[in-house]
PDB file of C-alpha atoms in Angstrom:
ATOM      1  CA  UNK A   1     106.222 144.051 -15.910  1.00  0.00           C
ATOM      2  CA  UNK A   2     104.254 143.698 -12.687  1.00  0.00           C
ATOM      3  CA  UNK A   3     106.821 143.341  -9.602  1.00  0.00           C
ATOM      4  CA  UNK A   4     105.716 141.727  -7.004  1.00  0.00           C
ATOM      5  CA  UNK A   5     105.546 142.511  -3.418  1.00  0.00           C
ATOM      6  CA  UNK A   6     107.891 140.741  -1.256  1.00  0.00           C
ATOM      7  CA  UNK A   7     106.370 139.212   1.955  1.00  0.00           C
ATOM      8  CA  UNK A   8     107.624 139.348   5.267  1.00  0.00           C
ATOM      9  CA  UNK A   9     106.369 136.594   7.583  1.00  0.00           C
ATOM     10  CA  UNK A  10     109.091 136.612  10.532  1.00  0.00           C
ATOM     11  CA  UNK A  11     106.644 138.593  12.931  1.00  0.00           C
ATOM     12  CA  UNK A  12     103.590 136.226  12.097  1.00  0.00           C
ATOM     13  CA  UNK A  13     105.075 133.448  12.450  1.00  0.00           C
ATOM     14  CA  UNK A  14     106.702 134.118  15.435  1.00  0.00           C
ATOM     15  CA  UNK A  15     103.191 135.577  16.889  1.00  0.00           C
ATOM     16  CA  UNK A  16     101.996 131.905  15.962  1.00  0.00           C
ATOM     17  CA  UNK A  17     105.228 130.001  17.703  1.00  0.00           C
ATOM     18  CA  UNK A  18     104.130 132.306  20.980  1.00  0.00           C
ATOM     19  CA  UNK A  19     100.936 131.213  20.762  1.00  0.00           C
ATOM     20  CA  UNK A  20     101.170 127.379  19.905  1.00  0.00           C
ATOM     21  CA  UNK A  21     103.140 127.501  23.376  1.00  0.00           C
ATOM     22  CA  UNK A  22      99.940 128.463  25.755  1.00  0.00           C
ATOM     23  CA  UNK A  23      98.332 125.801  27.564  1.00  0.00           C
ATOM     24  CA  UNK A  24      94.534 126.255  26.412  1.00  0.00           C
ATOM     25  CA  UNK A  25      93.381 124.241  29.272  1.00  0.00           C
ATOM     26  CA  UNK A  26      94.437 126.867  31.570  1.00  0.00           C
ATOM     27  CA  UNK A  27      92.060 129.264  30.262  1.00  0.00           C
ATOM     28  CA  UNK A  28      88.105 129.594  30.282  1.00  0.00           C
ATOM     29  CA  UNK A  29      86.394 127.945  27.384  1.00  0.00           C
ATOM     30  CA  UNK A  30      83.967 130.724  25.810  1.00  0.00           C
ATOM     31  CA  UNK A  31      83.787 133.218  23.034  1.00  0.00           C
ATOM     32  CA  UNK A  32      87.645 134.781  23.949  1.00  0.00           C
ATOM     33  CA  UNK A  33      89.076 130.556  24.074  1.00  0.00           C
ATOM     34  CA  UNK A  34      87.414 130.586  20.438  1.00  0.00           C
ATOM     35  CA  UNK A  35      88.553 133.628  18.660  1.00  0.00           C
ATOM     36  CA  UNK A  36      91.953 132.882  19.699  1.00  0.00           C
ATOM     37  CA  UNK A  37      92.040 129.209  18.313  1.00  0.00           C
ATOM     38  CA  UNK A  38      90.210 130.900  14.640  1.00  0.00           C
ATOM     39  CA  UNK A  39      92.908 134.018  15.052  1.00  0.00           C
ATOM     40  CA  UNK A  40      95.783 131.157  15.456  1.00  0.00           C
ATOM     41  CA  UNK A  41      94.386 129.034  12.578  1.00  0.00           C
ATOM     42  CA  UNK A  42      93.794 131.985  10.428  1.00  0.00           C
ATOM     43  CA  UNK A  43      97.211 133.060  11.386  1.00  0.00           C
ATOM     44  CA  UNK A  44      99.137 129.672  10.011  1.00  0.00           C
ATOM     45  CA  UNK A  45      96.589 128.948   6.772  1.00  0.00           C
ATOM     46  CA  UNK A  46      98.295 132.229   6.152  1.00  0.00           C
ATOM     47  CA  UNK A  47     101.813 131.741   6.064  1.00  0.00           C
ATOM     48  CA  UNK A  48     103.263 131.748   2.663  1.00  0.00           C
ATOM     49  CA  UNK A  49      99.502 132.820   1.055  1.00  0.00           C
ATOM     50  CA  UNK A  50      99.239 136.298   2.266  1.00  0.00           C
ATOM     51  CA  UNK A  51      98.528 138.454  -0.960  1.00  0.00           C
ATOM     52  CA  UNK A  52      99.952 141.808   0.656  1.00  0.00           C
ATOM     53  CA  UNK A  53     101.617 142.395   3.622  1.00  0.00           C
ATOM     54  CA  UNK A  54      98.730 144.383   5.621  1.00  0.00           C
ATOM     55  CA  UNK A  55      96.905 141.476   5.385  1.00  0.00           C
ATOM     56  CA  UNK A  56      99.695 139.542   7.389  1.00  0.00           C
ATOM     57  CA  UNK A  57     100.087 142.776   9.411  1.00  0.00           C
ATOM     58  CA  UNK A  58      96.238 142.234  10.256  1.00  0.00           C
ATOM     59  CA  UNK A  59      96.725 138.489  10.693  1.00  0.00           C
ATOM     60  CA  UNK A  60      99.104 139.658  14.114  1.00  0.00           C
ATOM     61  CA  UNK A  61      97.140 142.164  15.700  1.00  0.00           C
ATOM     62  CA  UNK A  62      94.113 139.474  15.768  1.00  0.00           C
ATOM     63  CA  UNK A  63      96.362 136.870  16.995  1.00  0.00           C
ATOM     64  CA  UNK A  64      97.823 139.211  19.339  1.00  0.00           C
ATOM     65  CA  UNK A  65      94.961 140.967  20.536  1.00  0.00           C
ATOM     66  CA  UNK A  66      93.144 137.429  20.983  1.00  0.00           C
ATOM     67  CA  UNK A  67      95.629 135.770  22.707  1.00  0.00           C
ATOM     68  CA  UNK A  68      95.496 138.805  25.352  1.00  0.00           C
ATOM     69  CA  UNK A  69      92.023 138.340  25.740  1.00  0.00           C
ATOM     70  CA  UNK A  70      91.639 134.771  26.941  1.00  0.00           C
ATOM     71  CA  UNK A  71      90.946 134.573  30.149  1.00  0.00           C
ATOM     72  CA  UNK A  72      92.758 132.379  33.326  1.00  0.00           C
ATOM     73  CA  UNK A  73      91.069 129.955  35.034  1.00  0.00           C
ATOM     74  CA  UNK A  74      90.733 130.868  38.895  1.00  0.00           C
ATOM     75  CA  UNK A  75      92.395 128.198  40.889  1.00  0.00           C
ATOM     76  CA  UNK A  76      91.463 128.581  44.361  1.00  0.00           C
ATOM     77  CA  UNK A  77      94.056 129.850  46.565  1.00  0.00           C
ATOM     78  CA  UNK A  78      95.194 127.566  49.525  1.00  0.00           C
ATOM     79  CA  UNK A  79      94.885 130.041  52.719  1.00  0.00           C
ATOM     80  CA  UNK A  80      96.921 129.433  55.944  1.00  0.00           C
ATOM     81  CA  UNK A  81      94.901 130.021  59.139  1.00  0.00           C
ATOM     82  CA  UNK A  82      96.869 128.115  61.681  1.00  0.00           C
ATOM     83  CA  UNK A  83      98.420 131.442  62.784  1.00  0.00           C
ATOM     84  CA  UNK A  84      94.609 133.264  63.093  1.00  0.00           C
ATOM     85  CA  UNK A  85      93.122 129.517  64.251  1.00  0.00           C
ATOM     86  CA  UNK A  86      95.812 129.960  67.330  1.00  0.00           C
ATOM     87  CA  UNK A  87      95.424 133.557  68.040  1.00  0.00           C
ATOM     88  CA  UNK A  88      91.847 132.881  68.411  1.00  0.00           C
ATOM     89  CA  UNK A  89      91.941 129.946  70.615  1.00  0.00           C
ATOM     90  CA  UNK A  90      94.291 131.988  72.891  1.00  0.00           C
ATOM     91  CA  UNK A  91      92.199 135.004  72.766  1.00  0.00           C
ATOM     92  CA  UNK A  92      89.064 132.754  74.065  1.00  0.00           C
ATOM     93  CA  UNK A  93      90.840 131.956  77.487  1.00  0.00           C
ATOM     94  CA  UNK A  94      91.406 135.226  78.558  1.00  0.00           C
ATOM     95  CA  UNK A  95      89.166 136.188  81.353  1.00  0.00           C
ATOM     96  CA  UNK A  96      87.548 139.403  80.506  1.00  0.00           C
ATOM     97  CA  UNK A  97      86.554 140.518  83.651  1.00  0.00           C
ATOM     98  CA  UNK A  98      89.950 140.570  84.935  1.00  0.00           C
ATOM     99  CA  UNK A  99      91.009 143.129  82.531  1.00  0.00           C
ATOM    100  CA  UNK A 100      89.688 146.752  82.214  1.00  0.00           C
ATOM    101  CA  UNK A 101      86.642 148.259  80.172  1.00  0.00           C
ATOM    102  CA  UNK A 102      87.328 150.632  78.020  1.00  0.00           C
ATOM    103  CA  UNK A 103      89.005 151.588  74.364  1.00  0.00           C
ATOM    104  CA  UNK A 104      91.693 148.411  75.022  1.00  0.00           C
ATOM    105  CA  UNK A 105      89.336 146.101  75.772  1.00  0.00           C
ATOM    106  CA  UNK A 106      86.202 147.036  73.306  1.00  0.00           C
ATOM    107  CA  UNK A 107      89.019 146.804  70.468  1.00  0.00           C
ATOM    108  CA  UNK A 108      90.463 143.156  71.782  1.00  0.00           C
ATOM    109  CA  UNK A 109      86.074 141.836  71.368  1.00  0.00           C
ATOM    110  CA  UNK A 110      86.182 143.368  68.142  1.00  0.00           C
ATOM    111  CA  UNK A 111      89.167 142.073  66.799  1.00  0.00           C
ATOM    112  CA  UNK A 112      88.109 138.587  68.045  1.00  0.00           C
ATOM    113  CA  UNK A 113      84.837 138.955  66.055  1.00  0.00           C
ATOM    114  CA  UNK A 114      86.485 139.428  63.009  1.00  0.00           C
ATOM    115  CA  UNK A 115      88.992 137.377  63.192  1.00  0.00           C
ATOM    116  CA  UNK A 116      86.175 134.604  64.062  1.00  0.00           C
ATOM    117  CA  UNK A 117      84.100 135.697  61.279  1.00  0.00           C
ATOM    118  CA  UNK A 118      87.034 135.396  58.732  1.00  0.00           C
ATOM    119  CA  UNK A 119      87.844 131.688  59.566  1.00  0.00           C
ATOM    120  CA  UNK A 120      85.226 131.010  56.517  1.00  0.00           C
ATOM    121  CA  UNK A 121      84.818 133.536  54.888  1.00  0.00           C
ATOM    122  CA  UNK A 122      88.547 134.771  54.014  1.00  0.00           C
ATOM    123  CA  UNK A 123      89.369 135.264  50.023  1.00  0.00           C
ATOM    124  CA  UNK A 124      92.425 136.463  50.516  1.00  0.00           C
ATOM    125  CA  UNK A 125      95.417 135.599  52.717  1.00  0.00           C
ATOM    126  CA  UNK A 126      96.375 139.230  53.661  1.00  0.00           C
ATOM    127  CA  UNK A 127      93.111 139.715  54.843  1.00  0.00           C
ATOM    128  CA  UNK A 128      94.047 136.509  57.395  1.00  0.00           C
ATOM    129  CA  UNK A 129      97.528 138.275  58.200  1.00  0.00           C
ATOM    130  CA  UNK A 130      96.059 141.250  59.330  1.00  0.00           C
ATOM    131  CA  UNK A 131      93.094 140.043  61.279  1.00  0.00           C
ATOM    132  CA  UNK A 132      95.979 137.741  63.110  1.00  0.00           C
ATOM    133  CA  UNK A 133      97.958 140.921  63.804  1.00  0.00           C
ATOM    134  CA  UNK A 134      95.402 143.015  65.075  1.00  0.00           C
ATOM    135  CA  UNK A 135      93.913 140.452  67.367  1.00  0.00           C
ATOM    136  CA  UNK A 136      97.398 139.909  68.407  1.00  0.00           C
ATOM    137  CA  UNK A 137      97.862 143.257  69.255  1.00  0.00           C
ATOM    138  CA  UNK A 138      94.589 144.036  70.713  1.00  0.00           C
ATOM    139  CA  UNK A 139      95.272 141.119  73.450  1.00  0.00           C
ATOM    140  CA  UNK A 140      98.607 142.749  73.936  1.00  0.00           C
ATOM    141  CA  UNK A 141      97.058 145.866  74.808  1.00  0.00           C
ATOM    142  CA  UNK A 142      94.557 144.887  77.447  1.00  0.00           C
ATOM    143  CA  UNK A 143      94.787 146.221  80.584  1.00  0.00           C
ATOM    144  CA  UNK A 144      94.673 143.955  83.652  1.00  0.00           C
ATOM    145  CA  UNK A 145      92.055 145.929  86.644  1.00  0.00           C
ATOM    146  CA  UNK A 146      94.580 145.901  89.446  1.00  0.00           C
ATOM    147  CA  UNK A 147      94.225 143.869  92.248  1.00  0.00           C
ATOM    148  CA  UNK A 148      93.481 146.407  95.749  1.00  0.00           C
ATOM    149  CA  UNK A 149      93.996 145.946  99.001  1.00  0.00           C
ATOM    150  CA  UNK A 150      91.661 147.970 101.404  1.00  0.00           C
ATOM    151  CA  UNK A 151      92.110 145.955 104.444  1.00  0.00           C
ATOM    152  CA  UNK A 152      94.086 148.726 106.370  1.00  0.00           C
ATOM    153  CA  UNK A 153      91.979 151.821 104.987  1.00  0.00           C
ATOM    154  CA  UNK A 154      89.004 149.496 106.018  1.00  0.00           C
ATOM    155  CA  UNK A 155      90.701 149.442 110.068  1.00  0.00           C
ATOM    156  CA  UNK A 156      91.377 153.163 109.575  1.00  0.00           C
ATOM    157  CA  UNK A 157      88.235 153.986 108.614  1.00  0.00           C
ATOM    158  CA  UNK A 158      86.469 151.760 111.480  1.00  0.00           C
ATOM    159  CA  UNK A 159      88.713 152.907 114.135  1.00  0.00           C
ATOM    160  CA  UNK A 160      88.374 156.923 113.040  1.00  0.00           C
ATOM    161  CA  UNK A 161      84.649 156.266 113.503  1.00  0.00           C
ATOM    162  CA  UNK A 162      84.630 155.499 117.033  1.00  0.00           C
ATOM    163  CA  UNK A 163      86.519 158.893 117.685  1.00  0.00           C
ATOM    164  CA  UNK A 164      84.104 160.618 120.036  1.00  0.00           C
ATOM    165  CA  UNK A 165      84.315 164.118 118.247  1.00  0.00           C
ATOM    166  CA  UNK A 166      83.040 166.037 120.797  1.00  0.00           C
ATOM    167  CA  UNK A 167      85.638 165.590 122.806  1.00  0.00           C
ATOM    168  CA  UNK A 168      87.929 167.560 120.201  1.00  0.00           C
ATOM    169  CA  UNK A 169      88.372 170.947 119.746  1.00  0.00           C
ATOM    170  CA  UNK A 170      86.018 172.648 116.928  1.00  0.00           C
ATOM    171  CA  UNK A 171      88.071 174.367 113.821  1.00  0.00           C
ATOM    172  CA  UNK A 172      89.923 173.463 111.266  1.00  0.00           C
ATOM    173  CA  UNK A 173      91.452 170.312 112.257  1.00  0.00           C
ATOM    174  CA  UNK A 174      88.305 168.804 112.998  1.00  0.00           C
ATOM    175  CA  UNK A 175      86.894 170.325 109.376  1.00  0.00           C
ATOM    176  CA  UNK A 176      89.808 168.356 107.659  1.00  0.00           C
ATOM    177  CA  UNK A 177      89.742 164.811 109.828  1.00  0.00           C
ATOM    178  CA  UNK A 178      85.527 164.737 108.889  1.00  0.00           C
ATOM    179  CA  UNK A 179      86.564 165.284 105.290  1.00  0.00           C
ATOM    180  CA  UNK A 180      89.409 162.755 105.320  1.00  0.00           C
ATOM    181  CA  UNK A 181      86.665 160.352 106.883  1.00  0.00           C
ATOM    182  CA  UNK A 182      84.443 161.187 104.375  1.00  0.00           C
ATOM    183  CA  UNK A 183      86.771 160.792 101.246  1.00  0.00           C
ATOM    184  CA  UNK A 184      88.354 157.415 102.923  1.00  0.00           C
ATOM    185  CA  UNK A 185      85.202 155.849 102.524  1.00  0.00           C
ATOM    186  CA  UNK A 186      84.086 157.591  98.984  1.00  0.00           C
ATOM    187  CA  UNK A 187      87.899 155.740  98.101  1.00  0.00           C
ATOM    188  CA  UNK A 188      87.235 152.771  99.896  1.00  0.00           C
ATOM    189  CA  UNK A 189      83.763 152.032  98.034  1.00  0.00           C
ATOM    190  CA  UNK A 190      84.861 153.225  94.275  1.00  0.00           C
ATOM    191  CA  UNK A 191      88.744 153.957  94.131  1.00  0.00           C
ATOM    192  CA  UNK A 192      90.063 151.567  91.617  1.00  0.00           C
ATOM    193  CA  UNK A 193      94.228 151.782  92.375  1.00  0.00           C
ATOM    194  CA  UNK A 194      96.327 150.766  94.842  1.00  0.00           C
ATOM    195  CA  UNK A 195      97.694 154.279  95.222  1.00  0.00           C
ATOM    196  CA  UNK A 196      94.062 155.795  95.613  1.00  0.00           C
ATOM    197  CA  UNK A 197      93.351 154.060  98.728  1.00  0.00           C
ATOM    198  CA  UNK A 198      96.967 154.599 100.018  1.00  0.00           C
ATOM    199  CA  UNK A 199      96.644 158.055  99.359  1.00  0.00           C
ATOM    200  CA  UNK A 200      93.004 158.049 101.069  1.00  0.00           C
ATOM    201  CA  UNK A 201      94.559 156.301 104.015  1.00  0.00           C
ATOM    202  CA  UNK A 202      97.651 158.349 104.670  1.00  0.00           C
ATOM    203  CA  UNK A 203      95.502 161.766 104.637  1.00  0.00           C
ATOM    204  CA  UNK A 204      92.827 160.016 107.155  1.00  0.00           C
ATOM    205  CA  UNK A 205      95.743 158.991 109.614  1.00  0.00           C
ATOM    206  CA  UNK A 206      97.163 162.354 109.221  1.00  0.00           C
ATOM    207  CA  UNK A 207      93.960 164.189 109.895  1.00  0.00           C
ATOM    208  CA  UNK A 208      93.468 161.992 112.282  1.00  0.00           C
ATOM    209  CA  UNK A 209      96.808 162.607 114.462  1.00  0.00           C
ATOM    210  CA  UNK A 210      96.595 166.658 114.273  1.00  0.00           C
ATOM    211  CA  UNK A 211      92.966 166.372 115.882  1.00  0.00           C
ATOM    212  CA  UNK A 212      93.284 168.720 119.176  1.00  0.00           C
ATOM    213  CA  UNK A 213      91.457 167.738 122.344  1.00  0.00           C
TER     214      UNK A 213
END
């Protein structure tokens, strides 16, 4: 007496009620789309006509191994870029030339570049985010050129230069009031602080009051 093998089908058929629930439309149509639909059909014809129980055992791993292979449709991504849109229009009112050259300021251009350039071409909205922040934080880092008043080293220098120097005593005094001159109007020319002139200034006045006649 031949016995004969008894069948289990609870795995294949619930491989097949997993599948039956994927939305095909959702997927790419091509060669993966259509070995998935033969793998699912394949996979019910059998159901109650396997002849052993590999072959149902097969029957899964297709199904299974199919149904992992199909392939998503892309659906474009929706990117936000009012944040980046308003960080750029901001960014494009600043006066340059009122702020420093230098690191700051070469970083602030660059980060305006990109974050121009991205406005089209962004895939991703991280890449947005961060071009947002860093232009953000480049403007924040700019360094205004400080506004410097050289009126009064201007009158110090102009009045120190009608001094009739011969009519002071030779040495060391004299040596440090001709520097002082000198250096008030190097500082007067190029310094770019406040306290650069001041400090020019207050060493001209000084040199200037311990001159001995």
């Amino acid at each position: 007496t031949v016995i004969k093998e008894t069948l289990n089908y609870k795995a294949l058929e619930e491989e097949i009620e997993k599948a039956e629930k994927i939305e095909l439309d959702k997927y790419e149509d091509g060669t993966e789309k259509n070995t998935f639909v033969k793998a699912l059909s394949e996979g019910k014809a059998l159901i109650n006509n396997a002849t052993s129980q590999e072959q149902i055992d097969a029957a899964i791993n297709k199904l299974s191994e199919a149904k992992a292979a199909l392939k998503l449709i892309e659906v474009p991504v929706e990117l936000n870029k009012d944040e980046l849109v308003k960080a750029i229009e901001q960014a494009e009112k600043i006066e340059l030339v009122k702020y420093e050259d230098g690191i700051e300021k070469d970083a602030f251009v660059k980060a305006l570049s990109e974050g121009k350039a991205l406005i089209n071409n962004a895939t991703l909205q991280e890449q947005i985010d961060v071009a947002t922040k860093n232009l953000l934080e480049a403007q924040a880092a700019l360094k205004l050129v400080e506004e410097v008043n050289r009126n009064e080293l201007g009158n110090a220098i102009a009045a120190a230069e009608k001094l009739n120097l011969v009519g002071y005593k030779d040495g060391a005094e004299k040596d440090i009031f001709v520097l002082a001159l000198k250096n008030a109007k190097e500082a007067y020319k190029n310094a770019g602080t406040q306290s650069a002139i001041d400090n020019a200034l207050s060493a001209l006045k000084t040199a200037q009051d311990n001159l001995i006649k």
